PDB file of C-alpha atoms and ligand atoms in Angstrom:
ATOM      1  CA  MET A 140     131.800  60.332 107.204  1.00  0.00           C
ATOM      2  CA  GLY A 141     131.470  60.120 103.445  1.00  0.00           C
ATOM      3  CA  SER A 142     127.765  59.356 103.473  1.00  0.00           C
ATOM      4  CA  GLY A 143     127.084  62.065 106.027  1.00  0.00           C
ATOM      5  CA  LEU A 144     128.727  64.632 103.789  1.00  0.00           C
ATOM      6  CA  ARG A 145     126.774  63.403 100.777  1.00  0.00           C
ATOM      7  CA  VAL A 146     123.485  63.733 102.679  1.00  0.00           C
ATOM      8  CA  ALA A 147     124.422  67.230 103.731  1.00  0.00           C
ATOM      9  CA  ALA A 148     125.339  68.196 100.171  1.00  0.00           C
ATOM     10  CA  LEU A 149     122.120  66.691  98.836  1.00  0.00           C
ATOM     11  CA  THR A 150     120.116  68.622 101.424  1.00  0.00           C
ATOM     12  CA  VAL A 151     121.705  71.871 100.294  1.00  0.00           C
ATOM     13  CA  VAL A 152     120.829  71.092  96.667  1.00  0.00           C
ATOM     14  CA  VAL A 153     117.217  70.276  97.564  1.00  0.00           C
ATOM     15  CA  VAL A 154     116.856  73.476  99.596  1.00  0.00           C
ATOM     16  CA  VAL A 155     118.267  75.585  96.764  1.00  0.00           C
ATOM     17  CA  VAL A 156     115.952  73.968  94.213  1.00  0.00           C
ATOM     18  CA  LEU A 157     112.932  74.430  96.487  1.00  0.00           C
ATOM     19  CA  ALA A 158     113.816  78.067  97.075  1.00  0.00           C
ATOM     20  CA  ALA A 159     114.164  78.680  93.344  1.00  0.00           C
ATOM     21  CA  CYS A 160     110.825  76.999  92.654  1.00  0.00           C
ATOM     22  CA  SER A 161     108.920  78.861  95.321  1.00  0.00           C
ATOM     23  CA  SER A 162     110.257  82.265  94.305  1.00  0.00           C
ATOM     24  CA  SER A 163     109.440  81.732  90.630  1.00  0.00           C
ATOM     25  CA  SER A 164     105.965  80.421  91.384  1.00  0.00           C
ATOM     26  CA  LYS A 165     105.340  83.485  93.541  1.00  0.00           C
ATOM     27  CA  GLN A 166     106.111  85.762  90.619  1.00  0.00           C
ATOM     28  CA  ALA A 167     103.815  83.828  88.312  1.00  0.00           C
ATOM     29  CA  ALA A 168     100.952  83.700  90.767  1.00  0.00           C
ATOM     30  CA  THR A 169      98.039  86.020  90.155  1.00  0.00           C
ATOM     31  CA  PRO A 170      96.213  87.468  93.123  1.00  0.00           C
ATOM     32  CA  THR A 171      93.108  85.470  93.893  1.00  0.00           C
ATOM     33  CA  SER A 172      91.275  87.816  96.198  1.00  0.00           C
ATOM     34  CA  SER A 173      90.691  91.420  95.294  1.00  0.00           C
ATOM     35  CA  GLY A 174      89.007  92.915  98.301  1.00  0.00           C
ATOM     36  CA  GLY A 175      90.975  95.939  99.342  1.00  0.00           C
ATOM     37  CA  GLN A 176      94.373  94.338  99.426  1.00  0.00           C
ATOM     38  CA  SER A 177      97.413  96.515  99.232  1.00  0.00           C
ATOM     39  CA  THR A 178     100.893  95.801  98.027  1.00  0.00           C
ATOM     40  CA  VAL A 179     104.175  97.449  98.815  1.00  0.00           C
ATOM     41  CA  ALA A 180     106.435  97.361  95.820  1.00  0.00           C
ATOM     42  CA  THR A 181     110.004  96.350  96.322  1.00  0.00           C
ATOM     43  CA  SER A 182     112.315  99.318  96.709  1.00  0.00           C
ATOM     44  CA  GLY A 183     115.298  99.948  94.503  1.00  0.00           C
ATOM     45  CA  GLY A 184     113.585 100.514  91.174  1.00  0.00           C
ATOM     46  CA  GLY A 185     111.675  97.237  91.141  1.00  0.00           C
ATOM     47  CA  GLN A 186     108.649  96.682  89.005  1.00  0.00           C
ATOM     48  CA  ALA A 187     105.292  97.787  90.340  1.00  0.00           C
ATOM     49  CA  THR A 188     102.363  96.222  88.560  1.00  0.00           C
ATOM     50  CA  VAL A 189      98.620  96.736  88.746  1.00  0.00           C
ATOM     51  CA  THR A 190      96.332  94.334  86.952  1.00  0.00           C
ATOM     52  CA  ALA A 191      92.936  95.255  85.528  1.00  0.00           C
ATOM     53  CA  ALA A 192      90.619  92.414  84.657  1.00  0.00           C
ATOM     54  CA  ASP A 193      87.027  91.801  83.632  1.00  0.00           C
ATOM     55  CA  THR A 194      86.044  92.003  87.305  1.00  0.00           C
ATOM     56  CA  ARG A 195      86.220  95.786  86.795  1.00  0.00           C
ATOM     57  CA  GLN A 196      88.715  96.196  89.598  1.00  0.00           C
ATOM     58  CA  PHE A 197      92.334  97.210  89.793  1.00  0.00           C
ATOM     59  CA  THR A 198      94.459  94.726  91.709  1.00  0.00           C
ATOM     60  CA  PRO A 199      95.949  95.676  94.081  1.00  0.00           C
ATOM     61  CA  VAL A 200      93.569  98.525  94.858  1.00  0.00           C
ATOM     62  CA  THR A 201      96.298 100.328  96.794  1.00  0.00           C
ATOM     63  CA  LEU A 202      99.920 100.174  95.705  1.00  0.00           C
ATOM     64  CA  THR A 203     102.790 101.750  97.610  1.00  0.00           C
ATOM     65  CA  ILE A 204     105.928 102.621  95.656  1.00  0.00           C
ATOM     66  CA  THR A 205     109.017 104.728  96.125  1.00  0.00           C
ATOM     67  CA  VAL A 206     109.612 108.091  94.418  1.00  0.00           C
ATOM     68  CA  GLY A 207     110.767 107.620  90.855  1.00  0.00           C
ATOM     69  CA  GLN A 208     109.329 104.172  90.441  1.00  0.00           C
ATOM     70  CA  THR A 209     107.350 103.195  87.352  1.00  0.00           C
ATOM     71  CA  VAL A 210     103.936 101.607  87.693  1.00  0.00           C
ATOM     72  CA  THR A 211     102.726  99.304  84.934  1.00  0.00           C
ATOM     73  CA  TRP A 212      99.001  98.691  84.521  1.00  0.00           C
ATOM     74  CA  THR A 213      98.213  95.503  82.637  1.00  0.00           C
ATOM     75  CA  ASN A 214      94.788  94.744  81.218  1.00  0.00           C
ATOM     76  CA  ALA A 215      94.581  90.980  81.574  1.00  0.00           C
ATOM     77  CA  GLY A 216      90.923  90.857  80.583  1.00  0.00           C
ATOM     78  CA  THR A 217      88.866  91.187  77.436  1.00  0.00           C
ATOM     79  CA  ILE A 218      87.161  94.527  78.054  1.00  0.00           C
ATOM     80  CA  ASP A 219      88.715  97.972  77.752  1.00  0.00           C
ATOM     81  CA  HIS A 220      89.528 100.241  80.673  1.00  0.00           C
ATOM     82  CA  THR A 221      91.290 103.544  81.240  1.00  0.00           C
ATOM     83  CA  VAL A 222      93.831 104.747  83.773  1.00  0.00           C
ATOM     84  CA  THR A 223      92.613 108.228  84.662  1.00  0.00           C
ATOM     85  CA  PHE A 224      94.183 110.058  87.579  1.00  0.00           C
ATOM     86  CA  ASP A 225      92.028 112.224  89.856  1.00  0.00           C
ATOM     87  CA  THR A 226      94.985 113.986  91.447  1.00  0.00           C
ATOM     88  CA  GLY A 227      98.366 115.255  90.371  1.00  0.00           C
ATOM     89  CA  PRO A 228      99.451 116.058  86.812  1.00  0.00           C
ATOM     90  CA  ALA A 229      96.859 115.117  84.184  1.00  0.00           C
ATOM     91  CA  PHE A 230      97.054 111.495  83.134  1.00  0.00           C
ATOM     92  CA  ASP A 231      94.288 109.817  81.155  1.00  0.00           C
ATOM     93  CA  LYS A 232      95.299 106.783  79.117  1.00  0.00           C
ATOM     94  CA  PRO A 233      93.268 104.064  77.428  1.00  0.00           C
ATOM     95  CA  LEU A 234      93.995 100.588  78.776  1.00  0.00           C
ATOM     96  CA  ALA A 235      92.665  98.400  75.992  1.00  0.00           C
ATOM     97  CA  ALA A 236      92.284  94.662  76.470  1.00  0.00           C
ATOM     98  CA  GLY A 237      95.690  93.030  76.425  1.00  0.00           C
ATOM     99  CA  SER A 238      97.616  96.297  76.584  1.00  0.00           C
ATOM    100  CA  THR A 239      99.689  98.045  79.215  1.00  0.00           C
ATOM    101  CA  VAL A 240     100.052 101.613  80.455  1.00  0.00           C
ATOM    102  CA  THR A 241     103.066 102.864  82.380  1.00  0.00           C
ATOM    103  CA  ARG A 242     103.579 105.933  84.491  1.00  0.00           C
ATOM    104  CA  THR A 243     106.619 107.015  86.457  1.00  0.00           C
ATOM    105  CA  LEU A 244     105.708 108.875  89.630  1.00  0.00           C
ATOM    106  CA  SER A 245     108.477 111.199  90.729  1.00  0.00           C
ATOM    107  CA  THR A 246     106.602 113.141  93.401  1.00  0.00           C
ATOM    108  CA  ALA A 247     105.721 111.835  96.847  1.00  0.00           C
ATOM    109  CA  GLY A 248     102.043 111.803  97.671  1.00  0.00           C
ATOM    110  CA  THR A 249      98.823 109.848  97.403  1.00  0.00           C
ATOM    111  CA  PHE A 250      97.335 109.648  93.923  1.00  0.00           C
ATOM    112  CA  THR A 251      93.926 108.224  93.186  1.00  0.00           C
ATOM    113  CA  TYR A 252      92.756 107.115  89.774  1.00  0.00           C
ATOM    114  CA  HIS A 253      89.773 105.430  88.200  1.00  0.00           C
ATOM    115  CA  CYS A 254      88.476 103.961  84.970  1.00  0.00           C
ATOM    116  CA  THR A 255      86.271 106.372  83.035  1.00  0.00           C
ATOM    117  CA  ILE A 256      84.498 103.503  81.256  1.00  0.00           C
ATOM    118  CA  HIS A 257      83.335 101.777  84.443  1.00  0.00           C
ATOM    119  CA  GLY A 258      83.112 104.798  86.693  1.00  0.00           C
ATOM    120  CA  PRO A 259      84.388 105.592  90.167  1.00  0.00           C
ATOM    121  CA  SER A 260      83.670 102.066  91.429  1.00  0.00           C
ATOM    122  CA  MET A 261      86.669 100.914  89.406  1.00  0.00           C
ATOM    123  CA  HIS A 262      89.366 102.846  91.192  1.00  0.00           C
ATOM    124  CA  GLY A 263      92.818 102.579  92.682  1.00  0.00           C
ATOM    125  CA  THR A 264      95.358 104.454  94.763  1.00  0.00           C
ATOM    126  CA  ILE A 265      99.093 104.846  94.323  1.00  0.00           C
ATOM    127  CA  ILE A 266     101.002 105.952  97.412  1.00  0.00           C
ATOM    128  CA  VAL A 267     104.415 107.343  96.519  1.00  0.00           C
ATOM    129  CA  LYS A 268     106.884 107.521  99.406  1.00  0.00           C
TER     130      LYS A 268
HETATM  131 CU1   CU B  46      87.209  99.770  83.499  1.00  0.00          CU
END
């Protein structure tokens, strides 16, 4: 009976450690593909992040958030970009290499934006629900 309990306890420990590892590696992982993927941000005021890189794309291209959530754009590359909204209240911010831009969206709707440096081909959409 003693060894059976020990095995069971050890199994629980291993499962907990594995779960902790996999969740932290998920957070650290950067998206590898960039073709039209969309992400739904976690509800409840969680972080919503868009990454701009030297590929001249915003990743994810489409991000769905909840009303009142703050989106953070991070320039992970070495060239400058902008976050310039096409719709909604005016918003046109430089996104220099290594910097971040944040915007809290408190109105439901679909908002498109682009980078003025690289033109409409570098674009993204924020869906606020
Ligand atoms: Cu750009």
